[in-house]
């Protein structure tokens, strides 16, 4: 992905209505115990939201530029092992119910995305749901993954301040279905910022 021109820092106060994230949040409020795998960094507001229900939360913290670069640069034969090593220790007693991918799929090469999601599938319960935000209408995107956090009404705010841009891969829905490791598209919505919001489901 080549580097494009710089732009002013993102507005950190802007909030994004994300109806499919809201749907997930509402499901978490039904009192059922679930295991949530968050591929981003821990945030107080996210942990507070998840703490309202009996969730077990696992934080992967893969949104850092160095982790993205490691996955993208790995040799194909090493990717499966690397992807597994980057995730929290797997406990078969706690299969994953919900995966929060945020906008990470935009930053991984297709082969790296496939390796990561296959590793996640091996630790997920049949019927598990993955949520992702994918650049759709814009040709460029911030150089590094965003830091989305939930705010009032389960809207999402981007707390990153990235100013440089790179070319966006603009995955089609068909390509995403091929590279999500077994998760397939369940619902998709076009958001006001030009991203597509996805819910993927793992076959039961």
Coordinates of N, CA and C in Angstrom, one line a residue:
X1 N 0.8 -1.2 0.0 CA 0.0 0.0 0.0 C 0.9 1.2 0.0
X2 N 0.8 2.1 -1.0 CA 1.6 3.2 -1.1 C 1.2 4.4 -0.3
X3 N 2.1 5.3 0.0 CA 1.7 6.4 0.9 C 1.2 7.5 0.0
X4 N 0.1 8.2 0.5 CA -0.5 9.3 -0.3 C -0.2 10.6 0.5
X5 N -0.8 11.7 0.1 CA -0.5 13.0 0.7 C -1.1 13.0 2.1
X6 N -0.5 14.0 2.9 CA -1.0 14.1 4.3 C -2.2 15.0 4.3
X7 N -3.0 14.9 5.4 CA -4.2 15.6 5.6 C -4.2 16.1 7.1
X8 N -5.0 17.1 7.4 CA -5.1 17.5 8.8 C -5.5 16.4 9.7
X9 N -5.1 16.4 11.0 CA -5.4 15.3 11.9 C -6.9 15.1 12.0
X10 N -7.3 13.9 12.2 CA -8.7 13.5 12.3 C -9.4 14.3 13.5
X11 N -10.6 14.6 13.4 CA -11.3 15.2 14.4 C -11.6 14.2 15.5
X12 N -11.0 14.3 16.7 CA -11.1 13.3 17.7 C -12.4 13.4 18.4
X13 N -13.2 14.5 18.2 CA -14.4 14.6 18.9 C -15.6 14.1 18.1
X14 N -15.4 13.8 16.8 CA -16.4 13.3 15.9 C -17.0 12.0 16.4
X15 N -18.3 11.8 16.3 CA -18.9 10.5 16.7 C -19.6 9.9 15.5
X16 N -19.6 8.6 15.4 CA -20.1 7.9 14.3 C -21.2 7.0 14.7
X17 N -22.4 7.1 14.1 CA -23.5 6.2 14.4 C -23.1 4.9 13.7
X18 N -23.1 3.8 14.5 CA -22.7 2.5 14.0 C -23.8 1.5 14.4
X19 N -24.9 1.4 13.6 CA -26.0 0.6 14.0 C -25.8 -0.9 14.2
X20 N -24.8 -1.5 13.5 CA -24.5 -2.9 13.8 C -23.7 -3.1 15.1
X21 N -22.9 -2.1 15.4 CA -22.2 -2.2 16.7 C -23.3 -2.0 17.8
X22 N -24.3 -1.2 17.6 CA -25.3 -1.0 18.6 C -26.1 -2.3 18.7
X23 N -26.3 -3.0 17.6 CA -27.0 -4.3 17.7 C -26.3 -5.3 18.5
X24 N -25.0 -5.3 18.4 CA -24.1 -6.2 19.2 C -24.2 -5.8 20.7
X25 N -24.1 -4.5 20.9 CA -24.2 -4.0 22.3 C -25.5 -4.4 22.9
X26 N -26.6 -4.3 22.2 CA -27.9 -4.6 22.7 C -28.0 -6.1 23.0
X27 N -27.4 -7.0 22.2 CA -27.4 -8.4 22.4 C -26.6 -8.7 23.7
X28 N -25.5 -8.0 24.0 CA -24.7 -8.2 25.2 C -25.5 -7.9 26.4
X29 N -26.5 -7.1 26.3 CA -27.3 -6.7 27.4 C -28.4 -7.7 27.8
X30 N -28.5 -8.8 27.1 CA -29.5 -9.8 27.5 C -29.2 -10.7 28.7
X31 N -28.0 -10.5 29.3 CA -27.7 -11.2 30.5 C -26.9 -12.5 30.2
X32 N -26.8 -12.9 29.0 CA -26.1 -14.2 28.7 C -24.6 -14.0 28.8
X33 N -23.9 -15.0 29.2 CA -22.4 -14.8 29.4 C -21.8 -15.1 28.0
X34 N -20.9 -14.2 27.6 CA -20.2 -14.3 26.3 C -18.7 -14.0 26.5
X35 N -18.0 -14.5 25.6 CA -16.5 -14.2 25.5 C -16.3 -13.3 24.3
X36 N -15.7 -12.1 24.6 CA -15.5 -11.1 23.6 C -14.0 -11.0 23.3
X37 N -13.5 -11.2 22.1 CA -12.2 -11.0 21.7 C -12.0 -9.6 21.0
X38 N -11.3 -8.7 21.6 CA -11.1 -7.3 21.1 C -9.7 -7.3 20.5
X39 N -9.7 -7.1 19.2 CA -8.4 -7.0 18.5 C -7.7 -5.7 18.7
X40 N -8.4 -4.7 19.2 CA -7.8 -3.4 19.5 C -7.2 -3.3 20.9
X41 N -6.8 -2.1 21.3 CA -6.3 -1.9 22.6 C -7.4 -1.7 23.6
X42 N -7.1 -2.0 24.9 CA -8.1 -1.8 25.9 C -8.4 -0.3 26.1
X43 N -9.7 0.0 26.3 CA -10.1 1.4 26.6 C -11.1 1.3 27.7
X44 N -11.1 2.4 28.6 CA -11.9 2.4 29.7 C -13.4 2.4 29.3
X45 N -13.8 3.1 28.3 CA -15.2 3.2 27.9 C -15.6 1.8 27.3
X46 N -14.8 1.1 26.6 CA -15.1 -0.2 26.1 C -15.3 -1.2 27.2
X47 N -14.4 -1.2 28.1 CA -14.5 -2.2 29.2 C -15.7 -1.8 30.1
X48 N -16.0 -0.5 30.2 CA -17.1 -0.2 31.0 C -18.4 -0.7 30.4
X49 N -18.5 -0.5 29.0 CA -19.7 -1.0 28.3 C -19.9 -2.5 28.5
X50 N -18.7 -3.2 28.3 CA -18.8 -4.7 28.4 C -19.0 -5.2 29.8
X51 N -18.6 -4.3 30.8 CA -18.8 -4.7 32.1 C -20.3 -4.7 32.6
X52 N -21.2 -4.2 31.8 CA -22.6 -4.2 32.1 C -23.2 -5.5 32.0
X53 N -22.5 -6.4 31.3 CA -23.0 -7.8 31.1 C -22.0 -8.8 31.6
X54 N -22.3 -10.0 31.8 CA -21.3 -11.0 32.3 C -20.4 -11.5 31.2
X55 N -19.5 -10.6 30.7 CA -18.6 -10.9 29.6 C -17.2 -11.3 30.2
X56 N -16.6 -12.2 29.5 CA -15.1 -12.4 29.6 C -14.5 -11.7 28.4
X57 N -13.6 -10.7 28.7 CA -13.0 -9.9 27.6 C -11.6 -10.3 27.4
X58 N -11.2 -10.6 26.2 CA -9.8 -10.9 25.9 C -9.3 -9.8 24.9
X59 N -8.2 -9.1 25.3 CA -7.6 -8.0 24.5 C -6.4 -8.5 23.7
X60 N -6.4 -8.3 22.4 CA -5.3 -8.7 21.6 C -4.3 -7.6 21.3
X61 N -4.8 -6.4 21.2 CA -4.0 -5.2 21.0 C -3.2 -5.4 19.7
X62 N -3.8 -5.7 18.6 CA -3.1 -5.9 17.3 C -3.1 -4.6 16.4
X63 N -3.7 -3.5 16.9 CA -3.9 -2.4 16.0 C -2.6 -1.5 15.9
X64 N -1.5 -1.9 16.6 CA -0.3 -1.1 16.6 C 0.4 -1.4 15.2
X65 N 1.1 -0.3 14.7 CA 1.7 -0.4 13.4 C 2.7 -1.5 13.3
X66 N 3.4 -1.8 14.5 CA 4.5 -2.8 14.4 C 3.8 -4.2 14.3
X67 N 2.7 -4.5 14.9 CA 2.0 -5.8 14.8 C 1.5 -6.0 13.4
X68 N 0.9 -4.9 12.8 CA 0.4 -5.0 11.5 C 1.5 -5.3 10.5
X69 N 2.6 -4.6 10.7 CA 3.8 -4.8 9.8 C 4.3 -6.3 9.9
X70 N 4.4 -6.8 11.2 CA 4.9 -8.1 11.3 C 4.0 -9.2 10.6
X71 N 2.7 -9.0 10.7 CA 1.8 -10.0 10.0 C 2.0 -9.8 8.5
X72 N 2.0 -8.6 8.0 CA 2.1 -8.4 6.5 C 3.4 -8.8 6.0
X73 N 4.5 -8.8 6.8 CA 5.8 -9.1 6.3 C 6.2 -10.6 6.4
X74 N 5.4 -11.4 7.2 CA 5.7 -12.8 7.4 C 5.7 -13.6 6.2
X75 N 6.5 -14.6 6.1 CA 6.5 -15.6 5.0 C 5.2 -16.4 5.1
X76 N 4.6 -16.8 4.0 CA 3.3 -17.5 4.0 C 3.3 -18.7 5.0
X77 N 4.4 -19.4 5.0 CA 4.5 -20.6 5.8 C 4.6 -20.3 7.3
X78 N 4.9 -19.1 7.6 CA 5.0 -18.7 9.0 C 3.8 -18.0 9.6
X79 N 2.9 -17.6 8.7 CA 1.8 -16.7 9.1 C 0.8 -17.4 10.1
X80 N 0.5 -18.6 9.9 CA -0.4 -19.3 10.8 C 0.1 -19.3 12.3
X81 N 1.4 -19.7 12.4 CA 2.0 -19.7 13.7 C 2.1 -18.3 14.3
X82 N 2.5 -17.3 13.5 CA 2.6 -15.9 14.0 C 1.2 -15.4 14.4
X83 N 0.2 -15.6 13.6 CA -1.1 -15.1 13.9 C -1.6 -15.7 15.3
X84 N -1.4 -17.0 15.5 CA -1.7 -17.6 16.7 C -1.0 -17.0 17.9
X85 N 0.3 -16.7 17.7 CA 1.1 -16.2 18.8 C 0.7 -14.8 19.2
X86 N 0.1 -14.0 18.3 CA -0.3 -12.7 18.5 C -1.6 -12.5 19.3
X87 N -2.3 -13.6 19.4 CA -3.6 -13.6 20.1 C -3.4 -14.0 21.5
X88 N -4.4 -13.7 22.4 CA -4.3 -14.1 23.8 C -4.3 -15.7 23.9
X89 N -3.7 -16.2 25.0 CA -3.6 -17.6 25.1 C -5.0 -18.3 25.0
X90 N -5.0 -19.3 24.2 CA -6.3 -20.0 23.9 C -6.7 -20.9 25.1
X91 N -7.9 -20.7 25.6 CA -8.4 -21.6 26.6 C -9.7 -22.2 26.0
X92 N -9.7 -23.5 25.7 CA -10.8 -24.2 25.1 C -12.1 -24.1 25.9
X93 N -11.9 -23.8 27.2 CA -13.1 -23.7 28.1 C -13.9 -22.4 27.8
X94 N -13.3 -21.5 27.1 CA -13.9 -20.2 26.8 C -13.9 -19.9 25.3
X95 N -14.7 -20.6 24.5 CA -14.8 -20.2 23.1 C -15.3 -18.8 22.8
X96 N -14.8 -18.2 21.9 CA -15.1 -16.8 21.6 C -16.5 -16.7 20.9
X97 N -17.3 -15.7 21.4 CA -18.6 -15.5 20.9 C -18.6 -14.2 20.0
X98 N -17.8 -13.2 20.3 CA -17.8 -12.0 19.6 C -16.4 -11.5 19.3
X99 N -16.1 -11.1 18.1 CA -14.8 -10.6 17.7 C -14.9 -9.1 17.3
X100 N -14.2 -8.2 17.9 CA -14.2 -6.8 17.5 C -13.0 -6.6 16.7
X101 N -13.2 -6.5 15.4 CA -12.0 -6.3 14.4 C -11.7 -4.8 14.2
X102 N -12.7 -3.9 14.5 CA -12.6 -2.5 14.2 C -12.2 -2.3 12.8
X103 N -11.2 -1.5 12.4 CA -10.8 -1.3 11.0 C -9.6 -2.0 10.6
X104 N -9.2 -3.0 11.5 CA -7.9 -3.7 11.2 C -7.9 -4.4 9.8
X105 N -9.0 -5.0 9.3 CA -8.9 -5.6 8.0 C -8.4 -4.7 6.9
X106 N -8.6 -3.4 7.0 CA -8.1 -2.5 6.0 C -6.6 -2.5 5.9
X107 N -5.9 -2.9 7.0 CA -4.5 -2.7 7.1 C -3.7 -4.0 6.9
X108 N -4.4 -5.1 6.7 CA -3.7 -6.4 6.5 C -3.8 -6.8 5.0
X109 N -2.7 -7.4 4.5 CA -2.7 -8.0 3.2 C -3.7 -9.2 3.3
X110 N -4.3 -9.5 2.2 CA -5.3 -10.6 2.2 C -4.8 -11.9 2.8
X111 N -3.6 -12.3 2.5 CA -3.1 -13.5 3.0 C -2.9 -13.4 4.6
X112 N -2.5 -12.2 5.0 CA -2.3 -12.0 6.5 C -3.7 -12.0 7.2
X113 N -4.7 -11.4 6.6 CA -6.0 -11.3 7.1 C -6.6 -12.7 7.2
X114 N -6.4 -13.5 6.2 CA -6.9 -14.9 6.2 C -6.2 -15.7 7.3
X115 N -4.9 -15.6 7.5 CA -4.2 -16.3 8.5 C -4.7 -15.9 9.9
X116 N -4.9 -14.6 10.2 CA -5.4 -14.1 11.5 C -6.8 -14.7 11.7
X117 N -7.7 -14.5 10.8 CA -9.1 -14.9 11.0 C -9.2 -16.5 11.1
X118 N -8.4 -17.2 10.4 CA -8.4 -18.7 10.6 C -8.0 -19.0 12.0
X119 N -7.0 -18.3 12.6 CA -6.6 -18.5 14.0 C -7.7 -18.2 14.9
X120 N -8.4 -17.2 14.6 CA -9.6 -16.8 15.5 C -10.7 -17.8 15.4
X121 N -10.9 -18.4 14.2 CA -12.0 -19.4 14.0 C -11.7 -20.6 14.9
X122 N -10.5 -21.0 15.0 CA -10.2 -22.2 15.8 C -10.5 -22.1 17.2
X123 N -10.7 -20.8 17.7 CA -11.0 -20.6 19.1 C -12.4 -20.0 19.3
X124 N -13.2 -20.0 18.2 CA -14.5 -19.4 18.3 C -15.6 -20.5 18.3
X125 N -16.7 -20.1 18.9 CA -17.9 -21.0 19.0 C -18.7 -20.9 17.7
X126 N -19.2 -22.0 17.2 CA -20.1 -21.9 16.0 C -21.2 -20.9 16.3
X127 N -21.4 -20.1 15.3 CA -22.4 -19.0 15.4 C -21.8 -17.7 15.9
X128 N -20.5 -17.7 16.2 CA -19.8 -16.5 16.6 C -19.9 -15.3 15.6
X129 N -19.9 -14.1 16.1 CA -20.1 -12.9 15.3 C -18.8 -12.1 15.3
X130 N -18.4 -11.6 14.1 CA -17.3 -10.6 14.0 C -17.8 -9.3 13.5
X131 N -17.4 -8.2 14.1 CA -17.7 -6.9 13.7 C -16.5 -6.2 13.1
X132 N -16.7 -5.5 11.9 CA -15.6 -4.8 11.3 C -16.1 -3.6 10.6
X133 N -15.1 -2.6 10.4 CA -15.4 -1.4 9.7 C -14.4 -1.3 8.5
X134 N -14.9 -1.2 7.3 CA -14.1 -1.4 6.1 C -14.2 -0.1 5.2
X135 N -13.1 0.4 4.8 CA -13.1 1.6 3.9 C -13.8 1.2 2.6
X136 N -14.8 2.0 2.2 CA -15.5 1.7 1.0 C -15.5 2.7 -0.1
X137 N -15.9 4.0 0.3 CA -16.0 5.0 -0.8 C -14.7 5.8 -0.9
X138 N -13.8 5.9 0.1 CA -12.6 6.7 0.0 C -11.5 5.9 -0.6
X139 N -10.6 6.6 -1.4 CA -9.5 5.9 -2.0 C -8.3 5.9 -1.1
X140 N -8.3 6.7 0.0 CA -7.2 6.7 0.9 C -7.7 6.6 2.3
X141 N -6.8 6.3 3.3 CA -7.2 6.1 4.7 C -6.1 6.5 5.5
X142 N -6.3 6.7 6.8 CA -5.2 7.0 7.7 C -4.1 6.0 7.7
X143 N -2.8 6.4 7.9 CA -1.7 5.5 7.8 C -1.8 4.4 8.8
X144 N -2.4 4.6 9.9 CA -2.5 3.6 11.0 C -3.9 3.3 11.3
X145 N -4.2 2.1 11.9 CA -5.6 1.8 12.3 C -6.1 2.8 13.3
X146 N -7.4 3.0 13.3 CA -8.0 4.0 14.2 C -8.1 3.4 15.6
X147 N -8.5 4.3 16.5 CA -8.8 3.8 17.9 C -10.2 4.2 18.2
X148 N -11.1 3.3 17.9 CA -12.5 3.6 18.1 C -12.9 3.2 19.5
X149 N -13.7 4.1 20.1 CA -14.2 3.8 21.5 C -15.7 4.1 21.5
X150 N -16.5 3.3 22.3 CA -17.9 3.6 22.3 C -18.2 4.9 23.2
X151 N -19.2 5.6 22.7 CA -19.6 6.8 23.5 C -21.2 6.7 23.7
X152 N -21.8 7.8 24.1 CA -23.2 7.8 24.4 C -24.0 7.1 23.3
X153 N -24.9 6.2 23.7 CA -25.8 5.5 22.8 C -25.1 4.5 22.0
X154 N -23.9 4.1 22.4 CA -23.1 3.1 21.6 C -22.7 3.6 20.3
X155 N -22.6 4.9 20.1 CA -21.9 5.5 18.9 C -20.4 5.3 19.1
X156 N -19.6 5.4 18.0 CA -18.2 5.2 18.1 C -17.5 6.5 17.8
X157 N -16.5 6.8 18.6 CA -15.6 8.0 18.4 C -14.2 7.5 18.1
X158 N -13.5 8.1 17.1 CA -12.2 7.8 16.8 C -11.2 8.7 17.6
X159 N -10.5 8.1 18.5 CA -9.6 8.9 19.3 C -8.1 8.9 18.8
X160 N -7.9 8.5 17.6 CA -6.6 8.6 17.0 C -6.4 10.0 16.4
X161 N -5.1 10.3 16.1 CA -4.8 11.6 15.5 C -3.9 11.5 14.3
X162 N -4.0 10.4 13.6 CA -3.2 10.1 12.4 C -3.4 11.2 11.4
X163 N -2.4 11.7 10.8 CA -2.5 12.7 9.7 C -2.1 12.2 8.3
X164 N -1.1 11.4 8.3 CA -0.7 10.8 7.0 C -1.7 9.8 6.5
X165 N -1.7 9.7 5.1 CA -2.6 8.7 4.5 C -1.9 7.7 3.7
X166 N -2.5 6.6 3.5 CA -2.0 5.6 2.5 C -3.2 5.2 1.7
X167 N -3.0 4.5 0.6 CA -4.0 4.0 -0.3 C -4.9 3.0 0.4
X168 N -6.2 3.0 0.3 CA -7.1 2.1 0.9 C -7.3 0.9 0.0
X169 N -7.4 -0.3 0.5 CA -7.6 -1.5 -0.3 C -9.0 -1.6 -0.9
X170 N -10.0 -1.0 -0.1 CA -11.4 -1.0 -0.6 C -11.8 -2.4 -0.9
X171 N -11.8 -3.3 0.0 CA -12.2 -4.7 -0.2 C -13.6 -4.7 -0.6
X172 N -13.9 -5.6 -1.6 CA -15.3 -5.9 -2.0 C -15.9 -6.9 -1.0
X173 N -17.2 -7.0 -0.9 CA -17.8 -8.0 0.0 C -17.4 -9.4 -0.4
X174 N -17.2 -9.6 -1.7 CA -16.8 -11.0 -2.1 C -15.4 -11.3 -1.6
X175 N -14.5 -10.3 -1.7 CA -13.1 -10.5 -1.2 C -13.1 -10.8 0.3
X176 N -13.9 -10.0 1.0 CA -14.0 -10.2 2.5 C -14.5 -11.6 2.8
X177 N -15.5 -12.1 2.1 CA -15.9 -13.4 2.4 C -14.8 -14.5 2.2
X178 N -13.9 -14.2 1.3 CA -12.8 -15.1 1.0 C -11.8 -15.1 2.1
X179 N -11.6 -13.9 2.7 CA -10.4 -13.7 3.6 C -10.7 -13.6 5.1
X180 N -12.0 -13.9 5.4 CA -12.3 -13.8 6.9 C -12.3 -15.2 7.5
X181 N -11.6 -16.1 7.0 CA -11.2 -17.4 7.6 C -12.4 -18.3 7.9
X182 N -13.5 -18.1 7.4 CA -14.7 -18.9 7.6 C -15.9 -18.1 8.1
X183 N -15.6 -16.9 8.6 CA -16.7 -16.0 8.9 C -17.3 -15.4 7.6
X184 N -18.6 -15.4 7.5 CA -19.2 -14.9 6.2 C -20.2 -13.8 6.6
X185 N -20.4 -12.9 5.6 CA -21.2 -11.7 5.8 C -22.6 -12.1 6.2
X186 N -23.0 -11.5 7.3 CA -24.4 -11.6 7.8 C -25.2 -10.3 7.5
X187 N -24.6 -9.2 7.8 CA -25.2 -7.9 7.6 C -24.2 -6.8 7.2
X188 N -24.6 -5.8 6.5 CA -23.7 -4.8 6.1 C -24.5 -3.5 6.0
X189 N -23.8 -2.4 6.5 CA -24.5 -1.0 6.4 C -23.4 0.0 6.0
X190 N -23.8 0.9 5.1 CA -23.0 2.0 4.7 C -23.1 3.1 5.7
X191 N -22.0 3.6 6.3 CA -22.0 4.6 7.3 C -21.8 6.0 6.7
X192 N -22.0 7.0 7.6 CA -21.9 8.4 7.1 C -20.5 8.8 6.7
X193 N -19.5 8.1 7.3 CA -18.1 8.5 7.0 C -17.6 7.7 5.7
X194 N -18.5 7.0 5.0 CA -18.0 6.3 3.8 C -17.5 4.9 4.1
X195 N -17.5 4.5 5.3 CA -17.1 3.1 5.6 C -18.3 2.2 5.5
X196 N -18.0 0.9 5.3 CA -19.1 -0.1 5.4 C -18.9 -0.8 6.8
X197 N -20.0 -1.0 7.5 CA -19.9 -1.7 8.8 C -20.5 -3.1 8.5
X198 N -19.7 -4.1 9.0 CA -20.1 -5.5 8.7 C -20.3 -6.3 10.0
X199 N -21.2 -7.2 10.0 CA -21.3 -8.3 10.9 C -21.1 -9.6 10.1
X200 N -20.1 -10.4 10.5 CA -19.8 -11.7 10.0 C -20.3 -12.7 10.9
X201 N -20.7 -13.9 10.4 CA -21.1 -15.0 11.3 C -20.4 -16.2 10.9
X202 N -20.0 -17.0 11.9 CA -19.3 -18.3 11.8 C -20.4 -19.4 11.7
X203 N -20.3 -20.2 10.7 CA -21.4 -21.2 10.4 C -21.5 -22.1 11.7
X204 N -22.7 -22.5 12.0 CA -23.0 -23.3 13.1 C -23.0 -24.8 12.6

